[in-house]
Amino acid sequence: MRRRSADILAIESSCDETSAAVVRDGRTILSLKIASQIDIHVRYGGVVPEIASRMHMEAIDALVDAAVDEAGTTLCDVSAIAVTVGPGLVGALLVGVSHAKAMAWALRKPLVGVHHIEGHIASNYIAHPDLVPPFLCLIVSGGHTLLADVTDYGRYRVLGSTRDDAAGEAFDKGARILGLPYPGGVQIDRLARQGDPAAFDFPRAKLGEDALDFSFSGVKTALMQFVRKQPEGFAQEHIHDLAASYQQAIVDALVDRTAAACRAGGRSTVVLAGGVAANSRLRECLANALPTGTVLRYPPVSLCADNAAMIASAAWYRLMEGETAGLDINASPGLPFAET
Ligand code: KG4
Ligand code: ZN
């Protein structure tokens, strides 16, 4: 007997994007709405948590309505409500979680709580309808950097992670040192295209011969100390070469560990996820470094950033396993990425 298709309405509000989406069977986006707050936070050089929560509250109602309308469905017809429960900014998460709980209760629909990182991984299920686990996944965002063996839907084995800054954080902090606006990753990526990645030598931390962990605090400090020693105006004058060299140091570390994990684990598919998966140099260098025959997949740039479609996709696989949440779920700002 054919199973009826399931449309999941999801909300994502963990940081500075409010998003609502309706996704069918975990793979097809029926609608995706994103209200970015970057124009406001850019004035402060980073996300201001209090402002983020307030802006989520202002945006969420209309955004959910718009997502449901655009999907050509109604609230009564969606199969479940999904929401990011963590990790993220507590006030920001609370807006989405409260909204989702209220809807699930009022509509008598199942509620699914999703880990933000699991959502990022699932963005690839939307982008690549033929992608199925197992695969090796490098998750690189503003708050996380980890290598995971995805053994099945929602089943992970963490192989390595950052011991300090996340890769996106390193991009953002480096950009700040270079006088570039927030969020810095995309600026560095753009400027680096006209620069020489070998112009300056920044350190690539290696934590033991076989270790698959990362460390990015050293490269950021090296950039800061280097720029400080230079005459005024040096950073602006050499911005392309500095961006390219700094980016290359981060990319080399990511590529080195991912290629090593791929060789060691023998997975034939490698997947990128998270905001930094949008980085053009990372995509290029990783493609060149993977063993011959390995398939490299990543989402389109639009799905690398935070969005609710990826949350709906991850939720669908949880729902298939009967994993629903009670109305007592809460925002969990430090939610660990559970190995299952
Ligand atoms: O996944 P995401 O949207 O939010 C978190 O879950 O953290 O990732 C945001 C991060 C930021 O640090 C941003 O600078 C970085 O992704 N990012 C990039 C690029 N686009 C966004 N980093 C490098 N190159 C890019 N093109
Ligand atoms: Zn994210």
Short mmCIF file of C-alpha atoms and ligand atoms in Angstrom, two decimals:
data_model
loop_
_atom_site.label_atom_id
_atom_site.label_comp_id
_atom_site.label_asym_id
_atom_site.label_seq_id
_atom_site.Cartn_x
_atom_site.Cartn_y
_atom_site.Cartn_z
CA MET A 1 0.00 0.00 0.00
CA ARG A 2 1.34 3.44 -0.89
CA ARG A 3 1.92 5.73 2.04
CA ARG A 4 0.27 9.13 1.84
CA SER A 5 2.82 11.91 1.35
CA ALA A 6 3.57 14.03 4.38
CA ASP A 7 3.99 17.82 4.34
CA ILE A 8 5.92 19.12 7.31
CA LEU A 9 5.77 22.75 8.39
CA ALA A 10 9.04 23.76 10.02
CA ILE A 11 10.40 26.79 11.85
CA GLU A 12 14.04 27.78 12.30
CA SER A 13 15.01 30.70 14.56
CA SER A 14 18.29 29.65 16.20
CA CYS A 15 20.34 32.70 15.27
CA ASP A 16 19.74 35.67 12.98
CA GLU A 17 17.40 34.21 10.36
CA THR A 18 13.71 33.61 10.92
CA SER A 19 12.54 30.94 8.54
CA ALA A 20 9.43 28.89 7.86
CA ALA A 21 9.03 26.18 5.24
CA VAL A 22 6.78 23.38 4.07
CA VAL A 23 8.61 20.31 2.74
CA ARG A 24 7.04 17.17 1.26
CA ASP A 25 8.42 13.77 2.28
CA GLY A 26 11.68 15.28 3.48
CA ARG A 27 12.88 15.98 -0.04
CA THR A 28 10.73 18.50 -1.90
CA ILE A 29 10.41 22.15 -0.90
CA LEU A 30 6.84 23.38 -1.35
CA SER A 31 7.71 26.76 0.18
CA LEU A 32 10.63 28.38 1.95
CA LYS A 33 10.53 31.82 3.56
CA ILE A 34 13.56 33.43 5.17
CA ALA A 35 13.68 36.82 6.91
CA SER A 36 17.33 37.73 7.40
CA GLN A 37 18.33 40.14 10.17
CA ILE A 38 21.84 40.72 8.83
CA ASP A 39 21.15 44.33 7.81
CA ILE A 40 20.51 45.16 11.47
CA HIS A 41 23.31 43.10 13.10
CA VAL A 42 25.91 44.36 10.61
CA ARG A 43 25.79 47.72 12.42
CA TYR A 44 27.09 46.01 15.56
CA GLY A 45 29.67 43.76 13.87
CA GLY A 46 27.88 40.59 15.01
CA VAL A 47 24.59 39.16 16.18
CA VAL A 48 23.02 40.97 19.15
CA PRO A 49 20.95 38.27 20.92
CA GLU A 50 18.30 40.61 22.34
CA ILE A 51 17.67 42.22 18.96
CA ALA A 52 17.59 38.78 17.31
CA SER A 53 14.82 37.53 19.63
CA ARG A 54 12.76 40.66 19.13
CA MET A 55 13.05 40.48 15.36
CA HIS A 56 12.10 36.79 15.33
CA MET A 57 8.96 37.68 17.29
CA GLU A 58 8.05 40.41 14.84
CA ALA A 59 8.57 38.19 11.79
CA ILE A 60 7.40 34.72 12.73
CA ASP A 61 3.61 34.95 12.41
CA ALA A 62 3.56 36.43 8.93
CA LEU A 63 6.37 34.16 7.79
CA VAL A 64 4.54 30.97 8.82
CA ASP A 65 1.35 32.20 7.11
CA ALA A 66 3.28 33.02 3.95
CA ALA A 67 4.99 29.61 3.92
CA VAL A 68 1.67 27.78 4.29
CA ASP A 69 0.02 29.93 1.58
CA GLU A 70 2.86 29.53 -0.87
CA ALA A 71 2.86 25.77 -0.36
CA GLY A 72 -0.78 25.75 -1.47
CA THR A 73 -1.84 23.97 1.70
CA THR A 74 -3.52 24.84 4.99
CA LEU A 75 -2.44 24.44 8.59
CA CYS A 76 -5.04 21.69 8.95
CA ASP A 77 -3.48 19.72 6.10
CA VAL A 78 0.15 19.67 7.26
CA SER A 79 1.20 16.38 8.84
CA ALA A 80 3.46 17.72 11.58
CA ILE A 81 5.11 20.82 13.00
CA ALA A 82 8.90 20.82 13.30
CA VAL A 83 11.21 23.26 15.00
CA THR A 84 14.89 23.77 15.79
CA VAL A 85 15.30 23.15 19.52
CA GLY A 86 19.03 23.87 19.69
CA PRO A 87 21.81 24.70 19.74
CA GLY A 88 21.62 28.46 19.29
CA LEU A 89 20.75 31.69 21.08
CA VAL A 90 18.30 30.86 23.85
CA GLY A 91 15.98 33.82 23.29
CA ALA A 92 15.99 33.29 19.55
CA LEU A 93 15.28 29.56 19.86
CA LEU A 94 12.48 30.21 22.34
CA VAL A 95 10.53 32.23 19.79
CA GLY A 96 10.45 29.33 17.33
CA VAL A 97 9.91 26.63 19.95
CA SER A 98 7.00 28.49 21.61
CA HIS A 99 5.39 29.18 18.27
CA ALA A 100 5.72 25.56 17.14
CA LYS A 101 4.38 24.23 20.44
CA ALA A 102 1.39 26.54 20.30
CA MET A 103 0.60 25.46 16.75
CA ALA A 104 1.05 21.76 17.50
CA TRP A 105 -1.27 22.03 20.49
CA ALA A 106 -3.94 24.11 18.75
CA LEU A 107 -3.92 21.96 15.61
CA ARG A 108 -3.46 18.63 17.45
CA LYS A 109 -0.47 17.83 15.21
CA PRO A 110 2.67 15.88 16.07
CA LEU A 111 5.61 18.05 17.11
CA VAL A 112 9.18 17.22 16.09
CA GLY A 113 12.20 18.87 17.73
CA VAL A 114 15.26 19.03 15.48
CA HIS A 115 18.95 19.54 16.24
CA HIS A 116 20.23 22.43 14.12
CA ILE A 117 23.24 20.45 12.85
CA GLU A 118 21.03 17.55 11.83
CA GLY A 119 19.09 20.11 9.82
CA HIS A 120 22.23 21.30 8.03
CA ILE A 121 23.07 17.72 7.07
CA ALA A 122 19.51 17.19 5.80
CA SER A 123 19.77 20.21 3.47
CA ASN A 124 21.65 17.77 1.24
CA TYR A 125 18.65 15.40 1.10
CA ILE A 126 16.69 18.25 -0.46
CA ALA A 127 19.46 19.28 -2.82
CA HIS A 128 20.27 15.73 -3.92
CA PRO A 129 17.16 13.51 -4.17
CA ASP A 130 19.34 10.45 -4.80
CA LEU A 131 21.54 10.96 -1.71
CA VAL A 132 21.18 8.21 0.87
CA PRO A 133 23.32 7.34 3.89
CA PRO A 134 25.94 6.15 4.60
CA PHE A 135 28.27 9.06 3.82
CA LEU A 136 30.97 11.12 5.44
CA CYS A 137 29.86 14.65 6.33
CA LEU A 138 31.89 17.76 7.09
CA ILE A 139 29.66 20.18 8.98
CA VAL A 140 31.07 23.69 8.97
CA SER A 141 29.02 26.56 10.32
CA GLY A 142 29.40 29.67 12.45
CA GLY A 143 29.04 27.65 15.65
CA HIS A 144 30.22 24.14 14.70
CA THR A 145 32.92 22.27 12.89
CA LEU A 146 32.74 18.52 12.92
CA LEU A 147 33.35 15.47 10.83
CA ALA A 148 30.66 12.84 11.15
CA ASP A 149 30.07 9.43 9.68
CA VAL A 150 26.37 9.45 8.80
CA THR A 151 25.55 5.77 9.11
CA ASP A 152 21.80 6.16 8.51
CA TYR A 153 19.11 8.88 8.64
CA GLY A 154 19.55 10.58 12.01
CA ARG A 155 22.40 8.22 12.99
CA TYR A 156 25.89 9.64 13.41
CA ARG A 157 29.36 8.82 14.62
CA VAL A 158 31.44 11.92 15.34
CA LEU A 159 35.00 11.42 14.02
CA GLY A 160 36.44 14.82 14.82
CA SER A 161 35.46 18.31 15.91
CA THR A 162 36.97 21.68 16.65
CA ARG A 163 38.72 22.15 19.96
CA ASP A 164 38.15 25.91 19.94
CA ASP A 165 36.70 28.19 17.25
CA ALA A 166 34.36 26.91 14.54
CA ALA A 167 35.45 27.42 10.92
CA GLY A 168 32.77 30.06 10.33
CA GLU A 169 33.82 31.83 13.50
CA ALA A 170 37.41 31.86 12.21
CA PHE A 171 36.19 33.41 8.96
CA ASP A 172 34.13 36.01 10.81
CA LYS A 173 36.88 36.90 13.30
CA GLY A 174 39.49 37.07 10.55
CA ALA A 175 37.24 39.35 8.52
CA ARG A 176 36.83 41.62 11.51
CA ILE A 177 40.62 41.85 11.93
CA LEU A 178 40.80 42.81 8.24
CA GLY A 179 38.15 45.50 8.73
CA LEU A 180 35.46 43.66 6.76
CA PRO A 181 31.77 43.69 7.71
CA TYR A 182 29.84 40.84 9.37
CA PRO A 183 29.30 38.08 8.35
CA GLY A 184 32.88 37.81 7.20
CA GLY A 185 32.98 34.42 5.47
CA VAL A 186 31.25 35.55 2.34
CA GLN A 187 33.42 38.71 2.16
CA ILE A 188 36.65 36.74 2.49
CA ASP A 189 35.46 34.25 -0.12
CA ARG A 190 34.70 37.10 -2.56
CA LEU A 191 37.93 39.06 -2.01
CA ALA A 192 40.10 35.94 -2.03
CA ARG A 193 39.13 35.20 -5.63
CA GLN A 194 41.47 38.01 -6.74
CA GLY A 195 44.24 37.17 -4.27
CA ASP A 196 47.21 34.84 -4.02
CA PRO A 197 46.60 32.07 -1.45
CA ALA A 198 50.38 31.63 -1.06
CA ALA A 199 51.15 35.33 -0.52
CA PHE A 200 51.29 35.00 3.27
CA ASP A 201 51.94 31.92 5.37
CA PHE A 202 49.42 31.33 8.16
CA PRO A 203 49.58 28.26 10.42
CA ARG A 204 47.57 25.07 9.83
CA ALA A 205 47.13 23.43 13.23
CA LYS A 206 47.58 19.67 13.23
CA LEU A 207 46.59 17.92 16.43
CA GLY A 208 48.54 14.67 16.30
CA GLU A 209 49.30 12.46 13.31
CA ASP A 210 45.95 10.66 13.00
CA ALA A 211 43.75 13.15 14.84
CA LEU A 212 40.66 14.29 12.95
CA ASP A 213 40.08 17.28 15.24
CA PHE A 214 40.44 20.92 14.24
CA SER A 215 41.74 24.09 15.87
CA PHE A 216 41.24 27.54 14.39
CA SER A 217 42.12 29.88 17.23
CA GLY A 218 45.83 29.87 16.23
CA VAL A 219 45.27 31.00 12.66
CA LYS A 220 43.08 33.88 13.82
CA THR A 221 45.72 34.98 16.38
CA ALA A 222 48.45 34.69 13.74
CA LEU A 223 46.48 36.97 11.41
CA MET A 224 45.90 39.49 14.20
CA GLN A 225 49.56 39.58 15.20
CA PHE A 226 50.71 39.81 11.60
CA VAL A 227 48.39 42.71 10.76
CA ARG A 228 49.35 44.54 13.97
CA LYS A 229 53.02 44.50 12.98
CA GLN A 230 52.36 46.06 9.58
CA PRO A 231 52.25 49.79 8.78
CA GLU A 232 48.86 51.49 8.71
CA GLY A 233 46.87 50.81 5.57
CA PHE A 234 48.69 47.50 4.89
CA ALA A 235 45.58 45.37 5.35
CA GLN A 236 43.53 47.48 2.94
CA GLU A 237 46.33 47.55 0.40
CA HIS A 238 46.85 43.75 0.52
CA ILE A 239 43.27 42.77 1.28
CA HIS A 240 42.94 40.27 -1.59
CA ASP A 241 46.17 38.41 -0.77
CA LEU A 242 45.43 38.45 2.97
CA ALA A 243 41.91 37.13 2.42
CA ALA A 244 43.16 34.42 0.06
CA SER A 245 46.02 33.31 2.33
CA TYR A 246 43.90 33.30 5.49
CA GLN A 247 41.10 31.42 3.74
CA GLN A 248 43.59 28.88 2.40
CA ALA A 249 44.87 28.11 5.90
CA ILE A 250 41.32 27.34 7.09
CA VAL A 251 40.44 25.39 3.95
CA ASP A 252 43.66 23.32 4.06
CA ALA A 253 42.89 22.17 7.61
CA LEU A 254 39.31 21.22 6.66
CA VAL A 255 40.37 19.44 3.49
CA ASP A 256 43.27 17.60 5.15
CA ARG A 257 41.09 16.05 7.88
CA THR A 258 38.16 15.30 5.57
CA ALA A 259 40.33 13.56 2.98
CA ALA A 260 42.07 11.59 5.77
CA ALA A 261 38.72 10.50 7.23
CA CYS A 262 37.54 9.49 3.79
CA ARG A 263 40.65 7.41 3.13
CA ALA A 264 40.44 5.78 6.57
CA GLY A 265 36.69 5.10 6.55
CA GLY A 266 36.32 4.11 2.92
CA ARG A 267 33.07 6.02 2.35
CA SER A 268 32.46 6.68 -1.33
CA THR A 269 30.38 9.83 -0.77
CA VAL A 270 31.46 12.99 1.06
CA VAL A 271 28.93 15.69 1.90
CA LEU A 272 29.42 19.31 2.99
CA ALA A 273 26.91 21.10 5.22
CA GLY A 274 26.54 24.43 7.05
CA GLY A 275 27.18 28.07 6.16
CA VAL A 276 30.86 27.54 5.31
CA ALA A 277 29.86 24.83 2.80
CA ALA A 278 29.11 27.83 0.56
CA ASN A 279 32.85 28.62 0.40
CA SER A 280 34.04 28.31 -3.18
CA ARG A 281 37.65 27.48 -2.29
CA LEU A 282 36.62 24.73 0.12
CA ARG A 283 34.45 23.12 -2.56
CA GLU A 284 37.25 23.33 -5.13
CA CYS A 285 40.08 22.10 -2.90
CA LEU A 286 38.07 19.26 -1.39
CA ALA A 287 37.02 18.03 -4.83
CA ASN A 288 40.71 17.85 -5.78
CA ALA A 289 41.85 16.14 -2.57
CA LEU A 290 39.36 13.29 -2.26
CA PRO A 291 40.35 9.79 -3.40
CA THR A 292 39.52 9.06 -7.04
CA GLY A 293 35.94 7.92 -7.46
CA THR A 294 34.66 9.69 -4.34
CA VAL A 295 31.45 11.64 -4.93
CA LEU A 296 31.38 15.13 -3.34
CA ARG A 297 27.99 16.68 -2.63
CA TYR A 298 27.00 20.03 -1.15
CA PRO A 299 23.82 22.10 -1.09
CA PRO A 300 23.30 25.16 -3.30
CA VAL A 301 24.51 28.34 -1.57
CA SER A 302 20.90 29.25 -0.75
CA LEU A 303 20.50 26.06 1.34
CA CYS A 304 23.92 26.24 3.05
CA ALA A 305 22.74 29.08 5.30
CA ASP A 306 20.18 28.60 8.06
CA ASN A 307 16.73 27.77 6.68
CA ALA A 308 13.61 25.96 7.80
CA ALA A 309 13.47 23.57 4.82
CA MET A 310 16.44 21.64 6.19
CA ILE A 311 14.68 21.38 9.56
CA ALA A 312 11.55 19.98 7.88
CA SER A 313 13.67 17.42 6.03
CA ALA A 314 15.45 16.22 9.18
CA ALA A 315 12.10 16.11 10.99
CA TRP A 316 10.58 13.87 8.34
CA TYR A 317 13.15 11.14 9.02
CA ARG A 318 12.55 11.48 12.78
CA LEU A 319 8.79 11.26 12.21
CA MET A 320 9.25 8.11 10.12
CA GLU A 321 10.88 6.55 13.18
CA GLY A 322 7.96 7.69 15.33
CA GLU A 323 10.18 10.15 17.18
CA THR A 324 7.90 12.99 18.18
CA ALA A 325 8.32 15.47 21.02
CA GLY A 326 6.00 16.30 23.90
CA LEU A 327 4.64 19.77 24.49
CA ASP A 328 7.16 20.08 27.30
CA ILE A 329 10.16 20.37 24.96
CA ASN A 330 12.19 23.48 25.52
CA ALA A 331 14.78 25.55 23.73
CA SER A 332 18.18 24.00 24.40
CA PRO A 333 20.95 26.51 23.59
CA GLY A 334 23.82 24.09 24.28
CA LEU A 335 22.19 20.94 22.87
CA PRO A 336 25.02 18.45 22.16
CA PHE A 337 25.16 16.67 18.82
CA ALA A 338 24.21 13.22 19.99
CA GLU A 339 25.92 10.18 18.58
CA THR A 340 23.34 7.53 17.90
O1 KG4 B 1 25.24 27.61 9.16
P1 KG4 B 1 25.23 29.09 9.34
O2 KG4 B 1 24.36 29.90 8.43
O3 KG4 B 1 24.90 29.47 10.81
C1 KG4 B 1 25.27 28.69 11.89
O4 KG4 B 1 24.62 27.66 12.11
O5 KG4 B 1 26.27 29.07 12.51
O6 KG4 B 1 26.75 29.54 9.16
C2 KG4 B 1 27.11 30.87 9.23
C3 KG4 B 1 28.59 30.96 8.98
C4 KG4 B 1 29.16 32.35 9.24
O7 KG4 B 1 30.28 32.22 10.06
C5 KG4 B 1 29.52 32.83 7.85
O8 KG4 B 1 30.62 33.73 7.84
C6 KG4 B 1 29.87 31.54 7.17
O9 KG4 B 1 28.91 30.63 7.62
N1 KG4 B 1 29.83 31.65 5.70
C7 KG4 B 1 30.91 31.48 4.91
C8 KG4 B 1 30.48 31.71 3.58
N2 KG4 B 1 29.15 31.99 3.61
C9 KG4 B 1 28.77 31.96 4.92
N3 KG4 B 1 32.19 31.18 5.22
C10 KG4 B 1 33.05 31.08 4.20
N4 KG4 B 1 32.72 31.30 2.89
C11 KG4 B 1 31.46 31.59 2.53
N5 KG4 B 1 31.14 31.78 1.27
ZN ZN B 2 23.40 26.98 10.95
#
